[in-house]
Each structure stands twice: as structure tokens, then as C-alpha cells.
Amino acid sequence: MTAVTEGRAPSARRRAPHPVRAEAVRGFAPFAGAAVLLTLGVMLGGSGTKWQGDWGATAADLHTALLILVPLAAAAGCWQGGRERRRRTEELWAAAVRPPLTGFLASALPTAVWVAAGYLTGAALALLACWPYALGGGPRLGLLPGDTVAMASASLAGQVLGRVVPTRLAAPLLAVAGYVGLGVLPRRPSGASHELSPARVIGDHQLPVWWQPGAMAVWTGGLALAAVLAYAARRRATALLPLAAAVAAGTLLVQTGEGLWHSDPLSRRQVCDTSTTPAICVNARYAGLLPQVKEALSGITDKLAGVENLPERWDDLPGGRDDRAHLPMVTPIGWSVVRGRLADPRQYAWEAVAALEGHEECDDPRVLELDELVEHYLAPSPAEAHFDDLYRHGTKAQRAEQRRTEAARARLTAMSGKERRAWLSAYFATAGRCDAEGVPAL
């Protein structure tokens, strides 16, 4: 009988689950992670057309989302930190055998890990959503380590505040204060706080230097760890070590300033198709758009075959018009390009013709009349039919003007190929000048 009892004793005694595991599985922490994931999903889901198809825009939006997510993580930690006060179990925990730091970390680490995991999960889903439409380059993961540490650090610092401040309003007030602090103060480029903000606004063409995410992680993580040690460690002087590391990292970030960021090398290159006249060049980041752009402009390039005085190419580089014309911009994503496709090829072609004309700041009626005529022949505006109909049913003067316009269009279309090429060559010779001298009347 004794042998049977002894044989059953090990199975009858069940080990109590570790406190960290209990907090991570059944406590508040999973809900905090879910809240971060849901918030990020709502933020990105509402603006999907503006980042899907552009790795740079996806990375920039994920980083800028910290403006909301960091205060949310801090508020989650703060709410968790005030749990024992709300339950009136502070004295019970104070009488526990384990050291204060161990008890603090058992409660704080699961929340910090969950909010970081929620952010990483949302980032992974956003990258997967971008991938089918991505045009060039590759996923930009450089900022994720620093951003993830910032999320966990905000939760840890919030937990300390929740333990110290005896009010249920601490969490919502911390969220509001965090949003104001991240959203207002660091957005002044001349201020030191600009580079210290984990939610600094960046452009979709900007990349961090290789050590910036590490320095940002030391800055935010050092501050959070210093707060934890100052609150819960037996030897509070140990908080000086992470604080010194945070100050060193922050000093490095501030002194480097704008040198922390550089432009994507692809954004300074052009990818060209020289089989047309003019040639068509797009930014190397969007090289995948070149076939679509060529197709959209094919009606123009076919009609311009043999025409002289044209620029050598369309491109999106800054500069004059002597040998090139500005291609209509494809950025920001969500306007001309949506999820890897040109949103309105006809509008894009019309804008490309306007760039060839080179009369952007000219208000000479004769020049404007010729511009409209050439645009109608090469790539009419999508709104042209609407305005034609308005003029046909407008005042007597408008109807007469519309008849003259349609007659000129008909004469240009009825020309022989050689005559039309000569007329268009004379017209394009006026590009960049606000006059129509040398262009034969129709």
C-alpha cells in the first residue's frame, strides 16, 4: 500500500506554472498585443492604396505608426502596473519572498513582449500585403529592430509609472501625453528632440545609416531599463549604467542629425527604354512600371515618329527642358499609381504631352490654342469631351469658338504624314518660349 502511494506521489504533485508564463498566457498582456495589432491594422488598412506597391512607403508608414503605437504601449504598461493597486493586493505582493525586481519583471515582461510581438506581426502582414504589388528594390527592414525595442521600452516605462502614480487615470493621461510629445515637439527639424523621437517622420526614399536602429534601441531601451532599476532594484545605483548608455546613444543621435539618413541609391538612378522617341525613363525604384508607362505613351510616340525638335527623353529628374521633358510623377503612391498599376493611363499620357510642350507658365492665347490642338491630336485630356459639350451648348461666342477649334483639329488630322510632321516640328521648336512664331496657321 505504501509502495502504491509513493508511486503515485510524483504524478499527484503538479508544478505550479511559472508566474511569467501565467501572465503571458492568461493575463492582460495578450490583450495589449492584440490592441497594438488591431490599431496598426486600422491605421494601415485605411491607407492601403498609399503604401501597397512601394517598399519605401510601407516602411515609412510602419515607422510613423509609432506616433500612435508607442503611447498605446506605454498606456498598456501603465494599466498593468496599476493592477495590484486596483485589486488591493499590494501588501500581499510586498510580503512575497521573491525580490522586488523579479516580481516587477514577472508582471512587466509579458506585456512588453506582447506589444512588441503585436507590432512585429502587423509589420509582417503589411510587408506581405505590399509584396504582390512591389515595383522595385526590396523590403526595408532596417528600422524594425529599433522600432520594436521602442515599443517594448514604452511598455516597461509605463509599467513603472503605473506603479508610482496612484490613479486610474494614469494610463489614459500617459497615452495623451505621449501622443502630444511624439506628435508635436519632435516635428521641429531644428530641435534636438527631432532625432531622438522613435516616431520621427521619414520619407519613402530615406534609409537610415546602418547603426541608427541600434543607437535608437540603446536610447529608448536604456531609458526604460534605467527607470525599472531605479524603481525595483535593490541597488538602485545600477540604474546609472543603462542611463549612461542611453545618454551616450542620444548624444550620438543628436550630434549626427540629418546624417542619420540618406537617400535610397535607386532613387538617383533612371531605367530607360530607348526604343521610342523620345526615350522613356523612370526612377529605378519603379522600374517595374516602365512597360506600363511605355504602353500608356505608345499612342504619343507612334504619332511623333519622324518629328524633329523633340527632347531626347522623358524622365523624372530635376532640371531644365533642353534635352529632356519631365515625366508625370508616379509618387506619392496612391495617386497616379495604385497597387502597382497606373490609375489613369489617359490622364498620364495627357500630362506627358503637356511636359513636351514646355509652355507651363505661358498665357499667350495663340500658344494656348496650339497647345490644346496638339494635346487633342496626341493625347486628349479625359475631360476634353465634357468641355467640348459645354461649349457646343454655351453662348453664341462659345459655340463659334468651338466650331473654329473643331475645324483646326480636322485640318491637322487631314494633313498628310509629311505635312503633319513638318507642322509638329515647327510647333515643338517653340517649346520653352512663350510665342508661336514660326508655327504655320491651320
XYZ file of C-alpha atoms in Angstrom:
442
model
C 0.000 0.000 0.000
C 2.877 2.271 0.848
C 4.604 1.449 -2.438
C 1.486 2.333 -4.420
C 1.121 5.653 -2.606
C 4.767 6.514 -3.167
C 4.471 5.570 -6.838
C 1.569 7.947 -7.320
C 3.033 10.818 -5.379
C 5.159 12.351 -8.207
C 2.237 12.434 -10.622
C -0.081 13.777 -7.980
C 2.173 16.739 -7.264
C 1.814 19.229 -10.115
C 4.333 22.023 -10.519
C 2.771 25.457 -10.276
C 3.033 27.373 -13.555
C 5.768 29.975 -13.694
C 4.394 33.481 -12.990
C 5.736 34.834 -16.277
C 4.017 32.063 -18.208
C 0.743 32.671 -16.405
C 0.911 36.397 -17.151
C 1.849 35.788 -20.774
C -0.942 33.306 -21.456
C -3.880 34.323 -19.262
C -3.186 37.859 -18.138
C -3.623 41.303 -19.632
C -0.559 41.032 -21.877
C -2.180 39.149 -24.820
C -4.950 41.743 -24.973
C -2.341 44.519 -25.090
C -0.610 42.804 -28.010
C -3.929 42.331 -29.794
C -4.750 46.019 -29.274
C -1.442 47.036 -30.867
C -2.013 44.709 -33.817
C -5.594 45.899 -34.309
C -4.605 49.561 -34.090
C -1.808 49.111 -36.613
C -4.172 47.216 -38.898
C -6.740 50.018 -38.786
C -4.090 52.679 -39.430
C -2.583 50.903 -42.416
C -5.799 49.385 -43.726
C -7.370 52.789 -44.183
C -4.496 53.991 -46.370
C -3.572 50.826 -48.238
C -3.558 52.497 -51.643
C -0.836 54.879 -50.431
C 1.742 52.241 -49.480
C 0.918 48.946 -51.166
C 3.320 48.508 -54.034
C 6.113 50.642 -52.566
C 8.540 49.104 -50.088
C 9.723 52.559 -49.062
C 6.224 53.865 -48.362
C 5.394 50.695 -46.407
C 8.483 51.077 -44.211
C 7.806 54.792 -43.698
C 4.181 54.178 -42.683
C 5.145 51.371 -40.300
C 7.681 53.664 -38.659
C 5.358 56.658 -38.483
C 2.679 54.460 -36.896
C 4.758 54.575 -33.711
C 3.269 58.022 -33.173
C 0.142 56.174 -32.001
C 1.547 52.791 -31.032
C 4.253 53.932 -28.611
C 1.758 55.880 -26.446
C -0.569 52.886 -26.654
C 2.189 50.541 -25.472
C 3.080 52.920 -22.640
C -0.571 53.129 -21.585
C -0.866 49.325 -21.652
C 2.173 49.012 -19.408
C 0.844 51.709 -17.099
C -2.501 49.958 -16.757
C -0.742 46.686 -15.979
C 1.442 48.460 -13.425
C -1.578 49.716 -11.501
C -3.251 46.311 -11.390
C -2.239 45.393 -7.834
C -3.447 48.733 -6.521
C -6.813 48.218 -8.199
C -7.015 44.700 -6.729
C -5.826 45.901 -3.314
C -3.122 43.196 -3.249
C -0.113 45.479 -2.881
C 0.649 44.378 0.669
C 0.380 40.724 -0.314
C 2.947 41.139 -3.092
C 5.194 43.203 -0.834
C 5.309 40.271 1.612
C 6.379 37.806 -1.105
C 9.743 36.092 -0.785
C 10.989 36.899 -4.282
C 12.971 40.141 -4.804
C 11.036 43.242 -5.918
C 12.789 43.312 -9.309
C 11.841 39.703 -10.006
C 8.220 40.381 -9.150
C 8.194 43.503 -11.274
C 9.656 41.752 -14.320
C 7.245 38.834 -13.933
C 4.411 41.303 -14.426
C 6.056 43.712 -16.873
C 7.933 41.497 -19.321
C 4.893 39.649 -20.750
C 3.190 42.942 -21.610
C 6.368 44.341 -23.162
C 6.892 41.182 -25.210
C 3.286 41.062 -26.365
C 3.131 44.686 -27.539
C 6.424 44.190 -29.412
C 5.083 40.958 -30.928
C 1.855 42.708 -31.927
C 3.859 45.375 -33.750
C 6.108 42.823 -35.481
C 3.100 40.754 -36.538
C 1.426 43.819 -38.030
C 4.642 44.771 -39.810
C 4.974 41.275 -41.260
C 1.386 41.345 -42.518
C 1.921 44.782 -44.074
C 5.037 43.561 -45.888
C 3.121 40.537 -47.167
C 0.328 42.826 -48.382
C 2.853 45.014 -50.203
C 4.780 42.162 -51.813
C 2.371 41.253 -54.675
C 2.414 44.853 -55.953
C 6.014 45.844 -55.132
C 7.752 47.537 -58.036
C 11.429 47.656 -57.166
C 14.070 47.291 -54.514
C 13.156 45.016 -51.648
C 11.637 45.009 -48.164
C 13.152 47.643 -45.896
C 13.683 46.033 -42.518
C 16.367 48.337 -41.134
C 14.077 50.312 -38.829
C 12.193 47.348 -37.383
C 14.712 46.445 -34.629
C 14.799 49.960 -33.212
C 11.035 50.362 -33.532
C 10.368 47.039 -31.798
C 12.652 47.923 -28.895
C 10.914 51.305 -28.636
C 7.562 49.541 -28.255
C 8.829 47.227 -25.524
C 10.631 50.087 -23.777
C 7.485 52.212 -23.733
C 5.602 49.368 -22.079
C 8.278 48.897 -19.406
C 8.467 52.621 -18.652
C 4.677 52.788 -18.500
C 4.642 49.914 -16.004
C 6.943 51.884 -13.716
C 4.680 54.912 -13.937
C 1.646 52.756 -13.215
C 3.286 51.516 -10.024
C 4.257 55.019 -8.894
C 1.185 57.117 -9.763
C -1.842 56.085 -7.671
C -4.694 56.864 -10.045
C -6.716 55.003 -12.641
C -6.343 57.980 -14.964
C -2.592 57.478 -15.246
C -2.857 55.215 -18.309
C -5.106 57.422 -20.481
C -3.249 60.562 -19.424
C 0.062 58.917 -20.316
C -1.300 57.964 -23.744
C -2.390 61.550 -24.427
C 0.883 62.982 -23.156
C 2.865 60.511 -25.245
C 0.931 61.380 -28.370
C 1.439 65.103 -27.810
C 5.109 64.619 -27.041
C 5.783 62.467 -30.096
C 3.451 64.326 -32.420
C 4.291 67.946 -31.696
C 7.686 68.546 -30.157
C 9.926 66.278 -32.279
C 8.490 67.537 -35.581
C 10.628 70.650 -35.495
C 13.654 69.676 -37.622
C 15.821 72.274 -35.903
C 15.223 70.815 -32.428
C 17.377 68.158 -30.772
C 14.247 66.115 -29.975
C 13.676 65.600 -33.707
C 16.285 62.848 -33.971
C 15.552 61.448 -30.500
C 11.939 60.676 -31.349
C 11.307 56.988 -32.131
C 8.415 58.156 -34.341
C 10.360 60.670 -36.445
C 8.599 61.232 -39.774
C 10.668 59.967 -42.716
C 10.196 59.990 -46.462
C 9.659 56.873 -48.517
C 13.070 57.429 -50.162
C 15.010 57.721 -46.890
C 17.151 54.976 -45.406
C 18.879 55.016 -42.004
C 22.624 54.619 -41.669
C 23.479 51.103 -40.551
C 23.960 51.974 -36.876
C 20.932 54.247 -36.405
C 18.466 51.472 -35.370
C 20.984 50.169 -32.824
C 21.565 53.622 -31.370
C 17.816 54.240 -31.182
C 17.345 50.884 -29.431
C 20.025 51.785 -26.848
C 18.447 55.225 -26.383
C 14.889 54.008 -25.733
C 15.849 50.718 -24.076
C 18.417 52.382 -21.834
C 15.930 54.915 -20.539
C 13.327 52.229 -19.842
C 15.817 49.913 -18.129
C 17.133 52.780 -16.006
C 13.587 53.556 -14.850
C 12.965 49.883 -13.997
C 16.177 49.538 -11.995
C 15.675 52.841 -10.224
C 12.239 51.663 -9.125
C 12.679 47.957 -8.369
C 16.364 47.084 -7.985
C 17.851 46.595 -4.530
C 20.899 48.582 -5.585
C 19.360 51.489 -7.384
C 22.770 52.818 -8.371
C 22.794 50.107 -11.062
C 20.337 52.308 -12.982
C 23.239 54.628 -13.783
C 24.754 52.153 -16.223
C 21.783 51.927 -18.680
C 21.169 55.637 -18.163
C 24.741 56.424 -19.209
C 24.342 54.190 -22.276
C 21.095 55.963 -23.183
C 22.695 59.399 -22.812
C 25.639 58.342 -24.989
C 23.323 56.988 -27.683
C 21.108 60.073 -27.533
C 24.107 62.360 -27.813
C 25.310 60.451 -30.859
C 21.874 60.718 -32.496
C 21.596 64.448 -31.848
C 25.120 65.284 -32.991
C 24.758 63.271 -36.203
C 21.431 64.944 -37.036
C 20.426 64.656 -40.668
C 23.479 62.500 -41.280
C 21.470 59.624 -39.814
C 19.564 59.361 -43.085
C 20.481 59.030 -46.734
C 18.533 58.652 -49.948
C 17.871 55.269 -51.453
C 20.559 54.773 -54.157
C 17.867 53.513 -56.525
C 16.068 56.862 -56.312
C 19.054 58.543 -58.002
C 19.054 56.204 -60.998
C 16.918 56.054 -64.124
C 15.862 52.978 -66.076
C 15.198 53.783 -69.739
C 13.556 52.340 -72.814
C 15.331 53.873 -75.803
C 13.236 52.134 -78.443
C 10.885 55.132 -78.622
C 11.289 58.814 -79.487
C 11.529 60.455 -77.052
C 13.042 57.718 -74.889
C 11.130 56.894 -71.705
C 12.981 56.805 -68.380
C 11.553 56.068 -64.938
C 13.068 56.069 -61.484
C 14.895 52.806 -60.813
C 12.738 52.265 -57.721
C 9.763 51.883 -60.057
C 11.455 50.034 -62.902
C 8.546 47.608 -62.950
C 6.310 50.441 -64.160
C 8.323 51.039 -67.330
C 6.274 48.626 -69.526
C 3.037 50.250 -68.323
C 4.380 53.752 -68.909
C 5.576 52.793 -72.376
C 2.153 51.346 -73.191
C 0.392 54.462 -71.892
C 2.606 56.690 -74.059
C 2.640 54.418 -77.107
C -0.088 56.399 -78.870
C 2.008 59.555 -78.479
C 5.339 58.073 -79.544
C 3.756 56.448 -82.616
C 2.373 59.821 -83.759
C 5.682 61.576 -83.092
C 7.729 59.249 -85.315
C 9.854 61.444 -87.614
C 9.013 64.702 -85.774
C 12.005 66.947 -85.032
C 12.845 69.319 -82.142
C 11.694 66.832 -79.560
C 13.575 66.330 -76.284
C 15.720 63.237 -76.121
C 13.717 61.634 -73.379
C 11.098 61.839 -70.675
C 12.419 61.375 -67.133
C 11.605 62.424 -63.579
C 14.929 64.059 -62.782
C 15.058 67.741 -61.780
C 16.445 70.155 -64.336
C 15.730 72.104 -67.490
C 13.981 71.172 -70.687
C 16.838 71.402 -73.236
C 17.258 67.679 -73.820
C 14.543 66.124 -71.690
C 10.963 66.571 -70.518
C 9.571 65.760 -67.100
C 7.676 62.513 -66.944
C 4.466 62.758 -64.908
C 5.224 61.842 -61.315
C 4.218 58.402 -60.066
C 4.672 59.390 -56.430
C 3.206 59.662 -53.933
C 1.811 56.188 -54.376
C -1.976 56.218 -54.361
C -2.428 58.967 -56.957
C -1.007 58.145 -60.368
C -0.124 54.597 -59.303
C -2.342 52.390 -57.160
C -1.155 48.931 -56.103
C 1.425 48.702 -58.841
C -0.777 49.900 -61.716
C -1.218 53.253 -63.443
C -4.548 54.530 -62.170
C -5.478 56.515 -65.314
C -3.266 55.917 -68.385
C -5.163 58.546 -70.425
C -4.561 61.251 -67.818
C -0.937 60.169 -67.569
C -0.473 60.447 -71.333
C -2.070 63.901 -71.439
C 0.273 65.129 -68.687
C 3.234 63.717 -70.593
C 2.241 65.716 -73.688
C 1.945 68.878 -71.585
C 5.512 68.303 -70.394
C 6.700 68.020 -74.009
C 5.108 71.352 -74.891
C 7.140 73.290 -72.343
C 4.617 76.154 -72.054
C 3.666 75.684 -68.386
C 3.853 79.400 -67.471
C 2.664 80.909 -70.744
C -0.710 82.644 -71.060
C -0.461 83.786 -74.709
C -3.878 82.911 -76.254
C -2.286 81.770 -79.511
C 0.131 79.454 -77.689
C -2.659 78.050 -75.514
C -4.725 77.382 -78.618
C -1.859 75.466 -80.238
C -1.232 73.521 -77.041
C -4.842 72.400 -76.934
C -4.686 71.412 -80.582
C -1.561 69.304 -80.143
C -2.913 67.701 -76.983
C -6.104 66.744 -78.813
C -4.099 65.096 -81.574
C -1.533 63.287 -79.418
C -3.398 62.504 -76.183
C -6.629 64.358 -75.414
C -7.475 65.142 -71.826
C -10.063 62.831 -70.253
C -12.112 65.961 -69.531
C -11.943 67.283 -73.103
C -15.223 65.728 -74.251
C -17.029 67.261 -71.286
C -15.818 70.781 -72.043
C -16.467 70.380 -75.767
C -20.059 69.534 -74.985
C -20.380 72.558 -72.688
C -19.097 74.894 -75.412
C -21.365 73.370 -78.054
C -24.347 74.297 -75.885
C -22.940 77.514 -74.479
C -23.209 81.121 -75.565
C -23.035 82.198 -79.182
C -19.373 83.165 -78.802
C -18.569 79.827 -77.202
C -20.300 77.914 -79.971
C -18.365 79.868 -82.596
C -15.096 79.233 -80.762
C -15.889 75.537 -80.558
C -16.544 75.373 -84.311
C -13.156 77.025 -85.037
C -11.434 74.598 -82.664
C -13.020 71.556 -84.258
C -12.159 72.823 -87.744
C -8.494 73.233 -86.761
C -8.472 69.737 -85.300
C -9.924 68.340 -88.501
C -7.321 70.126 -90.661
C -4.440 68.793 -88.544
C -5.830 65.269 -88.760
C -6.401 65.547 -92.521
C -2.783 66.560 -93.279
C -0.510 64.122 -94.998
C 2.088 62.484 -92.806
C 4.892 64.653 -94.179
C 2.928 67.884 -93.720
C 1.904 66.996 -90.201
C 5.469 66.072 -89.206
C 6.696 69.436 -90.543
C 3.980 71.321 -88.675
C 4.632 69.459 -85.412
C 8.384 70.012 -85.786
C 7.771 73.762 -86.094
C 5.488 73.651 -83.070
C 7.939 71.780 -80.838
C 10.665 74.239 -81.827
C 8.753 76.787 -79.696
C 8.964 74.656 -76.541
C 10.240 76.737 -73.668
C 9.277 80.022 -75.390
C 6.017 81.850 -74.850
C 5.349 82.600 -78.520
C 4.070 80.792 -81.600
C 6.449 82.387 -84.121
C 7.277 80.014 -86.947
C 4.252 77.757 -86.452
C 2.115 77.771 -89.642
C -1.515 78.685 -89.156
C -4.092 75.973 -89.734
